[in-house]
PDB file of C-alpha atoms in Angstrom:
ATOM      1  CA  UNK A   1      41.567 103.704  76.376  1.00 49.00           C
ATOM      2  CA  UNK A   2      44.192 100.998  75.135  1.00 46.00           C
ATOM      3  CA  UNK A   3      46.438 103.670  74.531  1.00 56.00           C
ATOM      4  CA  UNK A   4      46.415 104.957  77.907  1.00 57.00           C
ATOM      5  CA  UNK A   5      48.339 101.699  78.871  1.00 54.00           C
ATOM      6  CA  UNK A   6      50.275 100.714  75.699  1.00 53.00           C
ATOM      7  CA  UNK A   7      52.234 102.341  72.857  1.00 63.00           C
ATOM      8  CA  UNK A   8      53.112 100.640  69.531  1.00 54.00           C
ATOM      9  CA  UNK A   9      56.787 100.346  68.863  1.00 56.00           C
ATOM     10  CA  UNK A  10      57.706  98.917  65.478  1.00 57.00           C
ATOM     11  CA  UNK A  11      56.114  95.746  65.194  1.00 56.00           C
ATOM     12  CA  UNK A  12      54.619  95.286  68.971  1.00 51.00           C
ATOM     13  CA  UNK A  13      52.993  97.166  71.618  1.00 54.00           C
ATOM     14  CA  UNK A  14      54.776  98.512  74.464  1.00 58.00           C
ATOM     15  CA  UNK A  15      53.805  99.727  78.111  1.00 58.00           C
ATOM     16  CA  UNK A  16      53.361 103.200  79.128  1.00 65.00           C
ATOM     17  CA  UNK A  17      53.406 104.411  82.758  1.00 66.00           C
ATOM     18  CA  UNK A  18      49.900 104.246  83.272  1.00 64.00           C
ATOM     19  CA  UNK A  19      49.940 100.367  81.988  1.00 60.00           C
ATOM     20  CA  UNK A  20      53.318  99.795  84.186  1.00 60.00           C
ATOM     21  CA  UNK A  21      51.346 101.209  87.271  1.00 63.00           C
ATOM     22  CA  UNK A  22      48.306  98.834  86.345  1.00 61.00           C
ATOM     23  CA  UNK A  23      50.711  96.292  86.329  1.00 57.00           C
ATOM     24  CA  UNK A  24      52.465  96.797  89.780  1.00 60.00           C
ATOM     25  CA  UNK A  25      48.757  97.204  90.736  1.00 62.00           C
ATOM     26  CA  UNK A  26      47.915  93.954  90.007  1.00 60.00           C
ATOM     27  CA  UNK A  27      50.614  91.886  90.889  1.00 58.00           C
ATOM     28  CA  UNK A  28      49.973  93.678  94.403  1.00 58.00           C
ATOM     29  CA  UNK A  29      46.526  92.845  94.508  1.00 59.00           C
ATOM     30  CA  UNK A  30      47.251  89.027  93.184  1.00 58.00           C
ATOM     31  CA  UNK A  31      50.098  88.760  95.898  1.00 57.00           C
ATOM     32  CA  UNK A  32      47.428  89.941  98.562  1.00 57.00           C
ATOM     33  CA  UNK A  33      44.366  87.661  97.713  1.00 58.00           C
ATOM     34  CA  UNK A  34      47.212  84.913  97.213  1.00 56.00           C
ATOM     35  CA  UNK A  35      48.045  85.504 100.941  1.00 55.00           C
ATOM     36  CA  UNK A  36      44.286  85.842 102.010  1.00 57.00           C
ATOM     37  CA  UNK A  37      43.822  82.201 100.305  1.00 54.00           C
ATOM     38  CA  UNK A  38      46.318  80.855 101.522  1.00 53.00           C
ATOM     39  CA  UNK A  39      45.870  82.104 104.816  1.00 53.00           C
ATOM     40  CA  UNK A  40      42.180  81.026 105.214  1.00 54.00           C
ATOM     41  CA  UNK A  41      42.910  77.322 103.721  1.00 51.00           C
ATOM     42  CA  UNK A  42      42.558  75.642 107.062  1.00 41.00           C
ATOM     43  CA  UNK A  43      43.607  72.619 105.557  1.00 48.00           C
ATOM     44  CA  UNK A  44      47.080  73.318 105.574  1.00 49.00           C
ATOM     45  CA  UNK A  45      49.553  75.130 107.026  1.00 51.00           C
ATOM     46  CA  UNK A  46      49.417  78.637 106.760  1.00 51.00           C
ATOM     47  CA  UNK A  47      51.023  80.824 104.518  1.00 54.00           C
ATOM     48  CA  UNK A  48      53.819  82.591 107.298  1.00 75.00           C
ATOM     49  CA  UNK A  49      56.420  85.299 106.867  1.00 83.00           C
ATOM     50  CA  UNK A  50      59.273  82.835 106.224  1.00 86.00           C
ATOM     51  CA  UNK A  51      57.671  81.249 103.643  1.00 89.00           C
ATOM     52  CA  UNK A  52      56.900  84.627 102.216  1.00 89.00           C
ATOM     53  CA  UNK A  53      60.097  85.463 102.171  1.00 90.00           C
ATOM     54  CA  UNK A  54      61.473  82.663 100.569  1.00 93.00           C
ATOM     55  CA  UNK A  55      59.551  83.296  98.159  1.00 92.00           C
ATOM     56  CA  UNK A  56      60.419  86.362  97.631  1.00 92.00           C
ATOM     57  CA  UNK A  57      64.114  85.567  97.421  1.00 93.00           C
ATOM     58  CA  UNK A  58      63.745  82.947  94.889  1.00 94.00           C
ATOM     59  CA  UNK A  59      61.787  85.737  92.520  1.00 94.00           C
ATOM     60  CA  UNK A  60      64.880  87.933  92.949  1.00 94.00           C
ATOM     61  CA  UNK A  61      67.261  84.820  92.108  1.00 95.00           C
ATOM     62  CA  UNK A  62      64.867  83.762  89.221  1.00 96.00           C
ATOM     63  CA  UNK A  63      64.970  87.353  87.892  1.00 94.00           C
ATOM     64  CA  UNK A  64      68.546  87.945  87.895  1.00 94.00           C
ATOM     65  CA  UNK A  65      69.616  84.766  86.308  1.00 95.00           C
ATOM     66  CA  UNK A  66      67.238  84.918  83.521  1.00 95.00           C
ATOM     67  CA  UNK A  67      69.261  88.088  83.219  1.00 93.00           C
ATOM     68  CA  UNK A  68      72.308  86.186  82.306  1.00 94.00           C
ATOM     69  CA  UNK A  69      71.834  84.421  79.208  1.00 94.00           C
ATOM     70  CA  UNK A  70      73.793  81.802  77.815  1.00 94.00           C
ATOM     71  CA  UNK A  71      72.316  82.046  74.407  1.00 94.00           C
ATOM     72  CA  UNK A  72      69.417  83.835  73.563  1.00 92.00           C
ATOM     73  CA  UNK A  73      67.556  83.149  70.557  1.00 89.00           C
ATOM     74  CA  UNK A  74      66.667  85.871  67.466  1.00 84.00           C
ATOM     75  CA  UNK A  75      62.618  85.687  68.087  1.00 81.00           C
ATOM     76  CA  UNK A  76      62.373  85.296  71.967  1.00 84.00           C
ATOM     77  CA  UNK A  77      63.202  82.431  74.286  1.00 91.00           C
ATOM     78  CA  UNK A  78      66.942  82.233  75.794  1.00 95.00           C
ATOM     79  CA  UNK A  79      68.524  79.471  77.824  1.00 97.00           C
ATOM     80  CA  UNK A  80      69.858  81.501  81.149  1.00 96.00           C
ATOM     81  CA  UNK A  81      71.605  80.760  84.421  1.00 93.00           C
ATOM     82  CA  UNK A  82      68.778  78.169  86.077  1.00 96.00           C
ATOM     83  CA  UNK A  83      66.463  81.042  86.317  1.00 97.00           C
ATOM     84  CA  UNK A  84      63.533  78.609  86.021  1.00 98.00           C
ATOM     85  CA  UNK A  85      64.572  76.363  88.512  1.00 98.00           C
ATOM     86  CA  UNK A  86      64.318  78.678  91.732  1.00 97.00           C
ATOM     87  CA  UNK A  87      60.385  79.296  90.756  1.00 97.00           C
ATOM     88  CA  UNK A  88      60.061  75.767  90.788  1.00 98.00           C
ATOM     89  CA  UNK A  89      62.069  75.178  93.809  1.00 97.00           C
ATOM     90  CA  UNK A  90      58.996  76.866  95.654  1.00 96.00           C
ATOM     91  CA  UNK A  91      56.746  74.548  94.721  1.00 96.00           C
ATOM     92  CA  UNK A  92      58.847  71.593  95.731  1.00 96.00           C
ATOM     93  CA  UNK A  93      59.090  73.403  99.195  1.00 95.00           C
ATOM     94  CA  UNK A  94      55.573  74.557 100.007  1.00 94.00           C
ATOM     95  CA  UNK A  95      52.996  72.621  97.786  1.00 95.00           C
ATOM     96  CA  UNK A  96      50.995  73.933  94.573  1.00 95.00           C
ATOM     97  CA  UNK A  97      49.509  76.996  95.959  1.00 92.00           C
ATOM     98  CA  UNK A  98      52.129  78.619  96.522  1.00 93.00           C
ATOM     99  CA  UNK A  99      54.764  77.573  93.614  1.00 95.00           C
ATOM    100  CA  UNK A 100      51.486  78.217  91.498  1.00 95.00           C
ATOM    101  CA  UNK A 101      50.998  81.689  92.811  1.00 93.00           C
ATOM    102  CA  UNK A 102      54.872  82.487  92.869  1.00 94.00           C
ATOM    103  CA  UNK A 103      55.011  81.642  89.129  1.00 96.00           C
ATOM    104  CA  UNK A 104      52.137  83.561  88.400  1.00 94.00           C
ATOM    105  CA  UNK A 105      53.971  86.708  90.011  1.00 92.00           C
ATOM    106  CA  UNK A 106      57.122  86.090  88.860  1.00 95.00           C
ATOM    107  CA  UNK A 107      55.098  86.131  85.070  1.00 95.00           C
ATOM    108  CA  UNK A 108      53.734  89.272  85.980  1.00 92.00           C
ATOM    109  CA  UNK A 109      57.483  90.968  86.764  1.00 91.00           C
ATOM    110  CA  UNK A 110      58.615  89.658  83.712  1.00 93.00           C
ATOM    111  CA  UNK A 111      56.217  91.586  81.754  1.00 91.00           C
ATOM    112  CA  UNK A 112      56.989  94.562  83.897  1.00 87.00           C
ATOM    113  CA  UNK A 113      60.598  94.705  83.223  1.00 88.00           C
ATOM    114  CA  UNK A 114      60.344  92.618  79.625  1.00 86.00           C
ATOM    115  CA  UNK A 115      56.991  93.242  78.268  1.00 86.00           C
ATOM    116  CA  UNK A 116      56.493  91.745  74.567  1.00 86.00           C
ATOM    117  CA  UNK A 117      53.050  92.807  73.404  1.00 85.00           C
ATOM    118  CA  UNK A 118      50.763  91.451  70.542  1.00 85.00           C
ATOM    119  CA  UNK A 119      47.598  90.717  71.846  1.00 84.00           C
ATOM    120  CA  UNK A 120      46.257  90.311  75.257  1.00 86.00           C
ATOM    121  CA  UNK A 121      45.200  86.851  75.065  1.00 91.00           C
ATOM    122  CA  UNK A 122      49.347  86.715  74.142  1.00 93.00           C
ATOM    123  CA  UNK A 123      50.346  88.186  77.150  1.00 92.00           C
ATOM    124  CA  UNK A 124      47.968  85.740  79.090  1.00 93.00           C
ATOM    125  CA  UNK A 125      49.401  82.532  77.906  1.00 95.00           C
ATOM    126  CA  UNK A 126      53.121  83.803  77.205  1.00 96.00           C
ATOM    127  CA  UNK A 127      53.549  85.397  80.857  1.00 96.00           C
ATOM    128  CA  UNK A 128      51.174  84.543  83.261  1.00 94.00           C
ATOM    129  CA  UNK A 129      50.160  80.894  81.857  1.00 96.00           C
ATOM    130  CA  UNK A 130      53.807  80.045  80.992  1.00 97.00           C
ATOM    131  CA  UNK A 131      55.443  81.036  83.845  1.00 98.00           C
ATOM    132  CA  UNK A 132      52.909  80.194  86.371  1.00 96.00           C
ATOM    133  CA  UNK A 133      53.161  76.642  85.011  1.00 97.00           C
ATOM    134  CA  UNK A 134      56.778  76.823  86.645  1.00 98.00           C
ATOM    135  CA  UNK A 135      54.992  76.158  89.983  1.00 97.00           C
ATOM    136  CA  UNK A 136      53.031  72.516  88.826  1.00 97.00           C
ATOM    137  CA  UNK A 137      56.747  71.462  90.705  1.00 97.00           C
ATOM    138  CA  UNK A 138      54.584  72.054  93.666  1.00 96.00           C
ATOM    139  CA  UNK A 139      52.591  68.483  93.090  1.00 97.00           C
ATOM    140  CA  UNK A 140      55.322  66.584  93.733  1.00 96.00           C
ATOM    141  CA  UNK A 141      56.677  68.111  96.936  1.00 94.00           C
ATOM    142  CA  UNK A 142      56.033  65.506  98.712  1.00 92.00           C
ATOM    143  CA  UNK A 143      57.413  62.294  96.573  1.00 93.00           C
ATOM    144  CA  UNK A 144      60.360  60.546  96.523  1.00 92.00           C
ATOM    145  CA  UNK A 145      62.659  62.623  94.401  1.00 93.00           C
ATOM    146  CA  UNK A 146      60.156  65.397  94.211  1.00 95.00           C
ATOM    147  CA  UNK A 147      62.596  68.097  93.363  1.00 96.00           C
ATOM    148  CA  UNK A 148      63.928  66.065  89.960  1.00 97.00           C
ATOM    149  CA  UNK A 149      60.203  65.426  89.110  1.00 97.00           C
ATOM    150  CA  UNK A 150      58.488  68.377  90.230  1.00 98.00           C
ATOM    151  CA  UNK A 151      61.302  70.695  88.016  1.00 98.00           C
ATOM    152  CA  UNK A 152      60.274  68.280  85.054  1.00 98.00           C
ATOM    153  CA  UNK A 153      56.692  68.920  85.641  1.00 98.00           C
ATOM    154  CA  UNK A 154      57.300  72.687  85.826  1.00 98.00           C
ATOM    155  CA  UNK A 155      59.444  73.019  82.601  1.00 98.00           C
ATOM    156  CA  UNK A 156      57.416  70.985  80.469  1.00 98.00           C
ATOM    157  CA  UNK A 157      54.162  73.245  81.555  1.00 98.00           C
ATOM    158  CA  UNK A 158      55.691  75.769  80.931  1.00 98.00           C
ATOM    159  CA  UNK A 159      56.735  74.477  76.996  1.00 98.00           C
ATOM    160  CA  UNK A 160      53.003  73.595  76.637  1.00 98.00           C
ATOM    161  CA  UNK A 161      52.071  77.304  77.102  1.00 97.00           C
ATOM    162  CA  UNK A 162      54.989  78.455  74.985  1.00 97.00           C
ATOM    163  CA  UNK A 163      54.412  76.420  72.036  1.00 97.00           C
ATOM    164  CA  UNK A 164      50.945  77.201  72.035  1.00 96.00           C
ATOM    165  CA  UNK A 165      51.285  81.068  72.229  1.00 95.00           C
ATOM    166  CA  UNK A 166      54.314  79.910  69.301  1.00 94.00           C
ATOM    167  CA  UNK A 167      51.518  78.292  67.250  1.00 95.00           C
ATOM    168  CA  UNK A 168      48.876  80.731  67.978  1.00 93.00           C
ATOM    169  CA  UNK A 169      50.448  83.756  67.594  1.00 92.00           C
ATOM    170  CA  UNK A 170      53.817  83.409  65.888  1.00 92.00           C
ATOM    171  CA  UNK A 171      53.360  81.696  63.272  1.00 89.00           C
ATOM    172  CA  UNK A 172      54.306  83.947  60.976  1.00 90.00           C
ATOM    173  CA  UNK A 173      58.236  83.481  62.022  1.00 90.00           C
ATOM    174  CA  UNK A 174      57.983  79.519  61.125  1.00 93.00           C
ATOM    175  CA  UNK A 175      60.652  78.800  59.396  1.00 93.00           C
ATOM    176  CA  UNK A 176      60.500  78.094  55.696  1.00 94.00           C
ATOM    177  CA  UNK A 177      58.983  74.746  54.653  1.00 94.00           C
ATOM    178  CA  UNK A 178      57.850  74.204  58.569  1.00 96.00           C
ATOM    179  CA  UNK A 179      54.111  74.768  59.546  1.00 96.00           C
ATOM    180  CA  UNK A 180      53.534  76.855  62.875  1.00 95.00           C
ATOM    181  CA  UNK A 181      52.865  74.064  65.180  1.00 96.00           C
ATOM    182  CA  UNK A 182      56.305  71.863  64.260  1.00 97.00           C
ATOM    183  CA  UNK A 183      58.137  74.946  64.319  1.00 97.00           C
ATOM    184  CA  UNK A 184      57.220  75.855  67.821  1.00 97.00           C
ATOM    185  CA  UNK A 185      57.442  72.794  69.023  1.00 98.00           C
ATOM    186  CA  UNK A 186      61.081  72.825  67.945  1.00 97.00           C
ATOM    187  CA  UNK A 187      61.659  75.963  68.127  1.00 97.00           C
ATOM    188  CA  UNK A 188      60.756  76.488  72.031  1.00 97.00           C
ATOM    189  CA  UNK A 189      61.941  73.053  72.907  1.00 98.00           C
ATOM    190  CA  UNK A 190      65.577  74.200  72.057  1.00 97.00           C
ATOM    191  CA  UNK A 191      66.237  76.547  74.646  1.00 97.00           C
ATOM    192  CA  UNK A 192      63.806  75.525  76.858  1.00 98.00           C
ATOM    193  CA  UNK A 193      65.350  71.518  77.415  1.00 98.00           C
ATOM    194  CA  UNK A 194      68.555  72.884  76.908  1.00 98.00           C
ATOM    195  CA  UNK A 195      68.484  74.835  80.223  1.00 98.00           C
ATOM    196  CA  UNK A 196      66.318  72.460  81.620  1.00 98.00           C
ATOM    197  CA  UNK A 197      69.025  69.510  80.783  1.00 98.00           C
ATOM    198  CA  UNK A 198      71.805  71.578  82.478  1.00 97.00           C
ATOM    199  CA  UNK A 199      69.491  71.832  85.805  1.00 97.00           C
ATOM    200  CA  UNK A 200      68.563  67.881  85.783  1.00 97.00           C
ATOM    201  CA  UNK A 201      72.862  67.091  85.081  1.00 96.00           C
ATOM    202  CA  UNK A 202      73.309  69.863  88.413  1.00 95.00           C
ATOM    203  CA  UNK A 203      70.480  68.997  90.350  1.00 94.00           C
ATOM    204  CA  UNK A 204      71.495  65.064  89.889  1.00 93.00           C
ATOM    205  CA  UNK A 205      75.038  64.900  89.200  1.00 92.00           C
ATOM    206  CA  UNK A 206      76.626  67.534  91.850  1.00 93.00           C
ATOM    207  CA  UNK A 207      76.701  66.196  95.342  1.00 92.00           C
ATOM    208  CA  UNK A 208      77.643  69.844  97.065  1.00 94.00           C
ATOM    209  CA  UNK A 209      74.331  71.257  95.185  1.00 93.00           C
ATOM    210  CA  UNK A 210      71.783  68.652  96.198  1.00 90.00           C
ATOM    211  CA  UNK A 211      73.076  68.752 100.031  1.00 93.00           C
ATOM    212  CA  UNK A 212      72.577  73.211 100.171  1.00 95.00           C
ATOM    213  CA  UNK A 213      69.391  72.371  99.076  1.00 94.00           C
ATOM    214  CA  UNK A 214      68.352  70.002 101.266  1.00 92.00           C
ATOM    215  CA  UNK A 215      70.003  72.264 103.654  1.00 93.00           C
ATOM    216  CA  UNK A 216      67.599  75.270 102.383  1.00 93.00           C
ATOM    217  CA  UNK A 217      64.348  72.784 102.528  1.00 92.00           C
ATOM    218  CA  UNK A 218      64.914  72.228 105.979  1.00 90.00           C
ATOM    219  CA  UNK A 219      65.675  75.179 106.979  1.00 89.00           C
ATOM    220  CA  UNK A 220      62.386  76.592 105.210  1.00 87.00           C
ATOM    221  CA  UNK A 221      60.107  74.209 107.257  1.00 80.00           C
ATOM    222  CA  UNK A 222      61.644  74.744 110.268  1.00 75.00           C
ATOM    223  CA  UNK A 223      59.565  76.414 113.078  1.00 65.00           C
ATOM    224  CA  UNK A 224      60.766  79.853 113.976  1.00 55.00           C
TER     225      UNK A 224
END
């Protein structure tokens, strides 16, 4: 059966079509029970078109700039264009739910389009853990520079996950002399606080930047 939906390639496992189509499967059916959640939480606001789409358009964004890579690094990981930012812009515009959920897809397209396969547990934590940690932003939407804090919440959630899926299941790339654990730690801080220290100097430091987004959270709120 597990070949039906992988393929080993040199030293990792790689999708077929069948596990590609299981894939787009699933982030359909997670986008759709998403919706229905959000939709029947009468607590808050529901879950319209625009926001939809705005999420939507800050997947795209997030997937193209982690396209363009400023360095990437020989075992995984890269520091790229702010890609991680516009999944955790979500949160800081809607709430938890949905930069939780957003994450969580976004994950799921990266291992559509980038798949790196060891185990499934692996996957889990790498892809959908990692990146859906992006959206923690989303508990500080509503504080006093939310957007600075919420981005640190999501980046650091998301180097928990990657250091433990370094630990767990890369180990065997530590470095010489380092132990697994310090090695990840290191190892996954460097590109991930890099990228994350050029957002914080943009987000903080350029005046034009935080006004368009300011611009773009009221606009998202905005009745239609």
């Amino acid at each position: 059966m597990k070949q039906l939906f992988v393929t080993y390639v040199e030293d990792s496992y790689q999708l077929t079509t069948a596990g590609y189509a299981a894939l787009i499967i699933l982030m359909i059916l997670s986008l759709i029970i998403a919706a229905t959640i959000i939709h029947h939480d009468t607590k808050k606001k529901r879950f319209d078109t625009k926001q939809m789409i705005f999420c939507a358009v800050s997947m795209a964004l997030a997937m193209v700039t982690s396209m363009i890579k400023l360095y990437s690094f020989p075992f995984g990981g890269s520091v790229t264009l702010f890609s991680m930012f516009f999944i955790c812009f979500i949160g800081y515009l809607y709430g938890p739910k949905a930069g939780l959920m957003t994450g969580i897809s976004y994950g799921i397209l990266q291992l559509i389009i980038n798949p790196y396969i060891l185990f499934p547990m692996q996957v889990v934590v790498d892809y959908v853990l990692a990146f859906g940690a992006l959206g923690l932003s989303g508990f500080f939407w509503k504080s006093k520079n939310g957007l600075i804090k919420g981005y640190i919440a999501g980046i650091l959630g998301r180097y928990f996950f990657a250091v433990l899926s370094g630990w767990l299941f890369f180990g065997e790339y530590a470095w010489n002399g380092w132990a697994p654990l310090p090695y990840s730690l290191v190892y996954n801080g460097c590109y991930i606080f890099t990228e994350g220290l050029i957002t914080l100097l943009l987000l903080a430091k350029v005046a034009p930047v935080k006004n368009g987004l300011a611009y773009v959270r009221k606009l998202s709120v905005t009745e239609s």
